[in-house]
XYZ file of C-alpha atoms in Angstrom:
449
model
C 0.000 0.000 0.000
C 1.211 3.386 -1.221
C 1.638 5.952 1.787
C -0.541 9.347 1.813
C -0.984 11.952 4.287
C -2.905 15.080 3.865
C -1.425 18.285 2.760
C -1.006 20.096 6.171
C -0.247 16.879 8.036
C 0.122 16.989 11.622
C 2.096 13.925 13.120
C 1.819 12.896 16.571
C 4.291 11.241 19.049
C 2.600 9.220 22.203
C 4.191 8.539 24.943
C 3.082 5.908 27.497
C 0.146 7.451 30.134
C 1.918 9.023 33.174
C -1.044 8.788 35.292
C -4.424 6.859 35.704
C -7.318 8.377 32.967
C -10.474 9.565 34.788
C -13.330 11.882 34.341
C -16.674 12.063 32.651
C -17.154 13.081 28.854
C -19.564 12.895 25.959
C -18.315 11.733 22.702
C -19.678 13.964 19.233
C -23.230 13.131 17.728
C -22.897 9.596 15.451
C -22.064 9.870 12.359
C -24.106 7.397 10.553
C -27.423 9.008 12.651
C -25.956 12.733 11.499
C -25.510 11.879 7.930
C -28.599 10.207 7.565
C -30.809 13.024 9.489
C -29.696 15.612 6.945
C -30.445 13.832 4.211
C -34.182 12.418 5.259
C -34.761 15.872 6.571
C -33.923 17.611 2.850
C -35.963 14.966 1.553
C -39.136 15.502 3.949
C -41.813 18.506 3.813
C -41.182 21.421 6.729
C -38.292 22.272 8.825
C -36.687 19.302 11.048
C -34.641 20.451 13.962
C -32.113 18.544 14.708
C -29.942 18.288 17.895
C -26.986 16.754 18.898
C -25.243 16.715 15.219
C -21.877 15.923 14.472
C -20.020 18.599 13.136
C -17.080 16.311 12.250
C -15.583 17.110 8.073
C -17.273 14.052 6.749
C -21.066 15.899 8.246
C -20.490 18.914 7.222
C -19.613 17.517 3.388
C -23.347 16.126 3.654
C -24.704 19.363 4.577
C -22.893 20.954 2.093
C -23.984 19.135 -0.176
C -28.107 18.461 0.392
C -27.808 22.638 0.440
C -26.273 22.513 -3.287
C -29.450 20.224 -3.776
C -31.979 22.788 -2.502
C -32.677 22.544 0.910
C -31.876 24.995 3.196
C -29.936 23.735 5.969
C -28.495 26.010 8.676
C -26.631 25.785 11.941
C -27.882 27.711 14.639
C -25.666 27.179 17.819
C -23.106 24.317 18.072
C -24.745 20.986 17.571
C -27.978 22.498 16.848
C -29.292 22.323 13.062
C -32.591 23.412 11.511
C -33.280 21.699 7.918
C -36.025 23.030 5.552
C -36.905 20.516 3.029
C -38.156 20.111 -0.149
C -40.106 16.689 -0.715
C -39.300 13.384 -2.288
C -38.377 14.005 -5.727
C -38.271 17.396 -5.497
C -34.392 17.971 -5.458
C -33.139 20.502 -7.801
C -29.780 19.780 -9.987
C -26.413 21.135 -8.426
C -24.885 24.271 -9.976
C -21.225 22.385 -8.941
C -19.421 19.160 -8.689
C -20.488 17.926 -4.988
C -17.062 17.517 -3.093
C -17.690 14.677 -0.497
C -14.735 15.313 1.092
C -13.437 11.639 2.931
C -16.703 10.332 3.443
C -17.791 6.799 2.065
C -20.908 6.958 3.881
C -21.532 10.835 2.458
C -20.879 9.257 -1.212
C -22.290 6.504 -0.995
C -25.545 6.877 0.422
C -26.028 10.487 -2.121
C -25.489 8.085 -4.859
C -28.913 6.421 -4.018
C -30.570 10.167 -3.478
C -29.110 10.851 -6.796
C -29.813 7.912 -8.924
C -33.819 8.833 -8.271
C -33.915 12.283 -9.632
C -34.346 13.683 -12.839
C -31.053 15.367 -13.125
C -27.393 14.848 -14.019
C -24.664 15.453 -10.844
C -20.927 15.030 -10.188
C -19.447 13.864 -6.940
C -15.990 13.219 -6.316
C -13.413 13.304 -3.181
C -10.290 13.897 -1.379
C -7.529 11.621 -2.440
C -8.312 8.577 -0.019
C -11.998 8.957 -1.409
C -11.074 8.870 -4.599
C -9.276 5.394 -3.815
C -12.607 3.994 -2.931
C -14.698 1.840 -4.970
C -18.115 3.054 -5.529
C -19.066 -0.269 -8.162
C -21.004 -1.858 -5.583
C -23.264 1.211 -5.206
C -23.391 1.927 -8.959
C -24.180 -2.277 -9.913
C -27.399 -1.966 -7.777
C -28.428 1.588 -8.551
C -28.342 1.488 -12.464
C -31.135 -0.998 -11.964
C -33.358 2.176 -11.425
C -32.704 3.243 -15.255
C -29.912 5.741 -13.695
C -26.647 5.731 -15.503
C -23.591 6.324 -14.021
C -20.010 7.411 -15.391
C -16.612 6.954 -12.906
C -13.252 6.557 -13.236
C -11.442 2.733 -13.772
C -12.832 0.294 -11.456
C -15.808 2.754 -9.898
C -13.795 5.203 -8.877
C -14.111 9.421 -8.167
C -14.800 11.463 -9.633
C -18.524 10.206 -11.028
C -21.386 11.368 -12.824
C -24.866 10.073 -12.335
C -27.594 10.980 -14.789
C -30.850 9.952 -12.486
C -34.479 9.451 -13.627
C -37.245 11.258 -12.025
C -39.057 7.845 -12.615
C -36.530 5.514 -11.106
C -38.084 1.738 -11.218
C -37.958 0.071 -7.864
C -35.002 -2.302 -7.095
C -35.088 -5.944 -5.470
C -31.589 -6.297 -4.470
C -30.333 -8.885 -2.337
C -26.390 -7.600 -1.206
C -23.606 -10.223 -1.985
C -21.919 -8.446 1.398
C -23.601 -7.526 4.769
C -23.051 -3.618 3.962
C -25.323 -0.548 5.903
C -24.218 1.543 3.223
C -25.011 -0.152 -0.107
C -28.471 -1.115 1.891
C -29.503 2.461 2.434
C -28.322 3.678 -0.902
C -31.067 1.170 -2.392
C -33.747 2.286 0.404
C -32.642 5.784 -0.695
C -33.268 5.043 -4.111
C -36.387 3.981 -3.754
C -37.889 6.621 -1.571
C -38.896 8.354 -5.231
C -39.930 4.654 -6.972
C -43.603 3.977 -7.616
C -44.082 0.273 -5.790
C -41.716 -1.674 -3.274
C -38.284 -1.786 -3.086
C -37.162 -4.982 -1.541
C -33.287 -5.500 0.031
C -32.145 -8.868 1.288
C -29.064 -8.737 3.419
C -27.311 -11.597 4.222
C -26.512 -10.900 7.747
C -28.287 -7.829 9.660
C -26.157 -4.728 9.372
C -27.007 -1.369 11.562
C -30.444 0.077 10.533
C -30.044 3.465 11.363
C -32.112 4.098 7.503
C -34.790 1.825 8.303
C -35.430 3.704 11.826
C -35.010 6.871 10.393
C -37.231 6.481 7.423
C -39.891 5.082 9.962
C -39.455 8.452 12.392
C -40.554 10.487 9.119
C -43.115 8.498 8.174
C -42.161 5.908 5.683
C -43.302 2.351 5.731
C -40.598 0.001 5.808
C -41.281 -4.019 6.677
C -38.770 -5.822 8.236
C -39.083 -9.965 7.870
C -36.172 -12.236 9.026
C -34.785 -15.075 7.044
C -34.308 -18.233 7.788
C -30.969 -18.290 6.910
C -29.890 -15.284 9.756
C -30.481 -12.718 7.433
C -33.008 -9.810 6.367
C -35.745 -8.467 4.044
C -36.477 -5.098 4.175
C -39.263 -3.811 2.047
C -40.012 0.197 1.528
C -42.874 1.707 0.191
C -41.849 4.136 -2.746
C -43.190 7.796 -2.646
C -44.106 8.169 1.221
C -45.028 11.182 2.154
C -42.085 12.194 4.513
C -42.905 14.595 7.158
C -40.412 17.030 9.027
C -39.952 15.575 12.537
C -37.126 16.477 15.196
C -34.309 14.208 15.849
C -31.837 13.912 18.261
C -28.346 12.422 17.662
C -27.060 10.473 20.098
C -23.170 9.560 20.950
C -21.235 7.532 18.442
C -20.665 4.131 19.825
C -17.907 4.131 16.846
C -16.370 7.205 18.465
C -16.957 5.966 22.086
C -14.611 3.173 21.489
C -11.346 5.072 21.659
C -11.650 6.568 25.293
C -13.300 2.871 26.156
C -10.409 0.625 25.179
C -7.975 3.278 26.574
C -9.644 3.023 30.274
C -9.727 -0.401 29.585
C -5.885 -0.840 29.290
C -4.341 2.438 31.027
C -3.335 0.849 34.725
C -6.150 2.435 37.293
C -8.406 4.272 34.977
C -11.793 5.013 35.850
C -14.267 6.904 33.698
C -17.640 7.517 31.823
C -19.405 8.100 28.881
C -22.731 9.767 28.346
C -25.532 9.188 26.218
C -23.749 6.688 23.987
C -25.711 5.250 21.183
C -26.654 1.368 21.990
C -28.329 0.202 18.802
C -28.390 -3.786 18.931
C -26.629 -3.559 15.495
C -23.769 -1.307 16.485
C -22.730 -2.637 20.159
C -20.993 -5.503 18.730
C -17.377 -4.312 20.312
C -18.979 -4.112 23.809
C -19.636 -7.638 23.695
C -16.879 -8.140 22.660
C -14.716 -6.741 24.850
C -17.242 -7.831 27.837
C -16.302 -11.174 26.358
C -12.448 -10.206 27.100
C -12.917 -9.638 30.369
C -13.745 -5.568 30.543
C -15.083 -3.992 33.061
C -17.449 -2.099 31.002
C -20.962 -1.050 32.764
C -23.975 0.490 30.995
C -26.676 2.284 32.544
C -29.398 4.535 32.304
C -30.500 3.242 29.280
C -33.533 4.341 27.623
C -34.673 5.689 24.058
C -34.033 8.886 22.420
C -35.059 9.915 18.792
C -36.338 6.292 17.834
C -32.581 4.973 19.292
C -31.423 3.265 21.984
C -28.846 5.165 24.524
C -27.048 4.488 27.559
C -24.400 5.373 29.886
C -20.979 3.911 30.006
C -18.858 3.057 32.909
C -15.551 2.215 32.295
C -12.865 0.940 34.461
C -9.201 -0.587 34.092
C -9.257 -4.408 33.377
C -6.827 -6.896 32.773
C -8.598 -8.577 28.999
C -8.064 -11.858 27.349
C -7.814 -13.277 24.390
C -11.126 -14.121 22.391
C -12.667 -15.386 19.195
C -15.130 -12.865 17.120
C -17.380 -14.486 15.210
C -18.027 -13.336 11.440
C -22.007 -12.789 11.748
C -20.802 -9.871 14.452
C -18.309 -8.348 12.085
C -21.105 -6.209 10.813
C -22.257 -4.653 14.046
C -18.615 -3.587 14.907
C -17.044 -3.469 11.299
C -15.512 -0.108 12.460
C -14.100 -0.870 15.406
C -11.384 -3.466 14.656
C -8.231 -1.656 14.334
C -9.037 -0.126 18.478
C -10.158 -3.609 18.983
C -6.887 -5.394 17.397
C -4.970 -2.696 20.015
C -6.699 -4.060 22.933
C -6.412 -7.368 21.781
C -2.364 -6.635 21.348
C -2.452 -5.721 24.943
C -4.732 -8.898 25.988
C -3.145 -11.900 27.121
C -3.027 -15.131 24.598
C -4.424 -15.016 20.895
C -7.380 -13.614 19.470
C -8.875 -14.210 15.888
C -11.277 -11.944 14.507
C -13.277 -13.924 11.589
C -14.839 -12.590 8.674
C -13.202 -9.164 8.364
C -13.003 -8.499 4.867
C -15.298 -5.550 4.615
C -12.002 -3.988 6.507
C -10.022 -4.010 2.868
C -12.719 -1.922 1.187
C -12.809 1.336 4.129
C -10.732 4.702 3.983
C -7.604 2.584 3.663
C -7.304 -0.911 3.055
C -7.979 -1.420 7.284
C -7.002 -4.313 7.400
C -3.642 -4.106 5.523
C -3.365 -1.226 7.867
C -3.815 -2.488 10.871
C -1.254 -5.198 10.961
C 1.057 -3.048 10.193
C 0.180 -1.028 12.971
C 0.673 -3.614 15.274
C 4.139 -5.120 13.343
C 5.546 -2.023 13.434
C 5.641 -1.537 17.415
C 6.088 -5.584 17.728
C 3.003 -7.121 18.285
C 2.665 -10.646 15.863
C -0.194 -10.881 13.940
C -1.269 -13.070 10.845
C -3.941 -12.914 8.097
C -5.400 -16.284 7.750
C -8.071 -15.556 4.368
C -10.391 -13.065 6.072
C -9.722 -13.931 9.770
C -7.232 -11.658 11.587
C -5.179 -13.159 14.031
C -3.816 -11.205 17.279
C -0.658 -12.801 19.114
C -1.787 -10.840 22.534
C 1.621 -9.175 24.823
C -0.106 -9.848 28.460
C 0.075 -6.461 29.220
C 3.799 -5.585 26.954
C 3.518 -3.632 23.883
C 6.708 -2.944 22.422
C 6.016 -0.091 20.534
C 9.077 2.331 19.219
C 7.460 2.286 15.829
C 5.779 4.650 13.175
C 2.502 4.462 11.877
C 1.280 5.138 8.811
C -2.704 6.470 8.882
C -3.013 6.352 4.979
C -5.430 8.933 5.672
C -7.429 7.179 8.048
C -8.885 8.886 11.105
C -9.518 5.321 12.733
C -5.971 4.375 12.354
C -4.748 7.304 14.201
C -6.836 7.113 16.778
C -6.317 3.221 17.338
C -2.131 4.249 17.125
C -2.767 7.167 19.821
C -4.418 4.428 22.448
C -1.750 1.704 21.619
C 0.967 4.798 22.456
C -0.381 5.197 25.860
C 0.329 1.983 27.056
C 3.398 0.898 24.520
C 6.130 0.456 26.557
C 8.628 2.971 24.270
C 6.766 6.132 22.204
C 4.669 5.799 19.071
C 5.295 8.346 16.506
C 2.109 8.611 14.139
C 2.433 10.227 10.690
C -0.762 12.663 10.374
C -3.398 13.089 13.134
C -5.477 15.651 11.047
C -7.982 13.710 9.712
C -8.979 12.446 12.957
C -11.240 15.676 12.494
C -13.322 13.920 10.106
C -15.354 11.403 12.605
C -14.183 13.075 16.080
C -13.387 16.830 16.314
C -11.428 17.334 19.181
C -10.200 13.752 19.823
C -7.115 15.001 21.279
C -8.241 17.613 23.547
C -11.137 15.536 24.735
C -8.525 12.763 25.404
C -6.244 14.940 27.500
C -9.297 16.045 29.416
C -9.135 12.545 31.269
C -5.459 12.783 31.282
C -3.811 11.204 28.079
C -1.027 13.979 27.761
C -1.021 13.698 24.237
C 1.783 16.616 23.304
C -0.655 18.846 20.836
């Protein structure tokens, strides 16, 4: 893999925590919930006020670029959003290429809004974006009548001429994958008839609740094989209605797994997200012997939210199976950190949706751990942690090909390495989690900004 960092890099070196972490914090709005509540909101009549939004780069691409579309969406104190929309179908044809910045999600997910309007668009992305494939959006999609034009292999920049008249799809996904799932649903928000996606093991349904809070009706039917059928309604009438954004759980894992591993930590996380289909790396690490507590839960927006107590533990090994990898698909490189630090071997099966993320994540992540001596091994799509019982080596560099994951899995491996971790660019970390650092050092990290 190629190395990239971003034009104003800003490289990081970690040093092992000098003190216990401890304190209480609340981790940004989630980003799959943020991107998805500007979108339904452009595409449902009135003004939908929305609290609690991330304001990470990736979020603000979306709300750039569902303003370019027509709707006028406006901030009006931090985390506080008001979105005017304009109606399914009703869309109006950018004036400019839409520039999704780094976000998969952002692109991938517009692709679906696009595809179902009468209108011919652009979208492209920074240069890790542009690395992306986008052919397992575009296969589905151009079963609507849209066409699409991209680059070699699917890639950025692309044009999408869409019909106003897009015919419903029946899709079943080759890959469990949220966001090819919600670019069909998306798609066929402006069909006449059902739309009908089969997934082959449940992936997080942040769409499906969403397009239910505005008034769509979407069926849910389990197969018998583990699976899902979801069937949508085309042209609902969508309705402006308020939501609130809860805590990433993708976001939450950082400060989690480095109170799990930092010697006498102690802290907690509010009003973290707890969808069933997205708490996959609290089992897991519950599984590993965490002492990870969660209470007050109770439901906010249509989602599921809790509080998370978090203390110092001493983790083991474990086996993940592949039907979870879905439900956690983002949290594997912090999760192959704690596992590093774990004593005796985990394997995480089933992880090849990692190859096909920001960077090639899973490429990426053993070479995080190599590089500061921990032994790993990719057996087909099963990664394989050789835990240190507590002894990180560390001493090496990390490359974050761009990847604000990466860097923040490499800043929670430098706390407890046992000699400094130098990591090549921390600013994308900005994309998911503005303010990572400083949030961090709140609880004590002593990350050198």
């Amino acid at each position: 893999m190629t190395h990239a960092s971003s034009p104003s890099a800003r490289p990081l070196r970690v040093t092992r925590a000098q003190a216990p972490l401890s304190g209480s914090i609340r981790v940004p709005g989630d980003k799959s919930i943020s991107h998805r509540a500007l979108m339904f909101a452009s595409l449902a009549r009135g003004e939908t006020h929305i609290t609690g939004l991330l304001e990470g780069e990736d979020v603000l691409r979306t709300a750039a670029a569902m303003r370019a579309l027509g709707a006028q969406v406006a901030q009006h104190a931090p985390g506080d959003w008001r979105v005017s929309g304009l109606g399914i179908g009703k869309l109006r044809e950018p004036e400019d290429v839409l520039d999704m910045g780094n976000s998969g999600t952002a692109a991938r997910l517009l692709s679906g809004i696009l595809a179902s309007h009468g209108m011919v668009s652009v979208m492209t992305g920074d240069a890790s974006l542009r690395r992306r494939p986008m052919k397992r959006v575009m296969d589905p999609l151009a079963g609507t009548g849209a066409t699409f034009m991209a680059r070699e292999g699917g890639r950025l920049p692309m044009a999408i001429h869409g019909l106003a008249d897009p015919k419903p799809l029946d899709y079943r996904l080759p890959v469990a994958s949220a966001q090819v799932k919600s670019a069909v649903l998306l798609a066929g928000l402006n069909a006449q008839g059902q739309t009908r996606v089969e997934e082959p093991v449940a992936t997080r349904d942040h769409t499906e609740n969403m397009l239910r809070h505005f008034g769509a009706h979407v069926k849910v039917e389990e197969t018998p094989q583990g699976g899902r059928v979801i069937l949508l309604q085309g042209r609902p009438d969508l309705v402006a209605r308020d939501v609130v954004v809860p805590g990433d759980p993708s976001s939450a894992a950082f400060p989690i797994v480095a109170a799990l591993l930092v010697p006498g930590a102690d802290i907690t996380i509010s009003t973290v997200g707890l969808n069933p289909l997205r708490t996959g790396l609290f089992i897991t690490l519950q599984e590993m012997g965490a002492q990870l507590e969660v209470t007050n839960i109770r439901t906010e927006g249509g989602e599921l939210v809790g509080d998370l107590h978090v203390r110092a533990s001493s983790l083991k090994g474990v086996t993940v199976p592949a039907d979870r990898a879905p439900s956690m698909i983002d949290e594997y490189p912090i999760l192959a950190v704690a596992a590093a630090h774990a004593a005796g071997v985990s394997r995480f099966c089933g992880v090849e949706e990692l190859r096909v993320k920001e960077s090639d994540r899973l490429a990426a992540t053993v070479a995080l751990l190599e590089n500061n001596g921990v032994k790993t091994a990719v057996e087909g799509d099963d990664l394989v942690v050789y835990g240190t019982g507590n002894a990180i080596p560390g001493g090496g560099v990390v490359q974050t090909h761009m990847d604000h994951r990466l860097a923040m899995s490499a800043s929670v491996l430098g706390l407890v390495a046992q000699n400094p971790v130098e990591i090549d660019d921390t600013a994308f970390i900005d994309t998911s989690f503005p303010g990572y650092l400083q949030l961090m050092n709140s609880l004590g990290a002593g990350f050198a900004l």
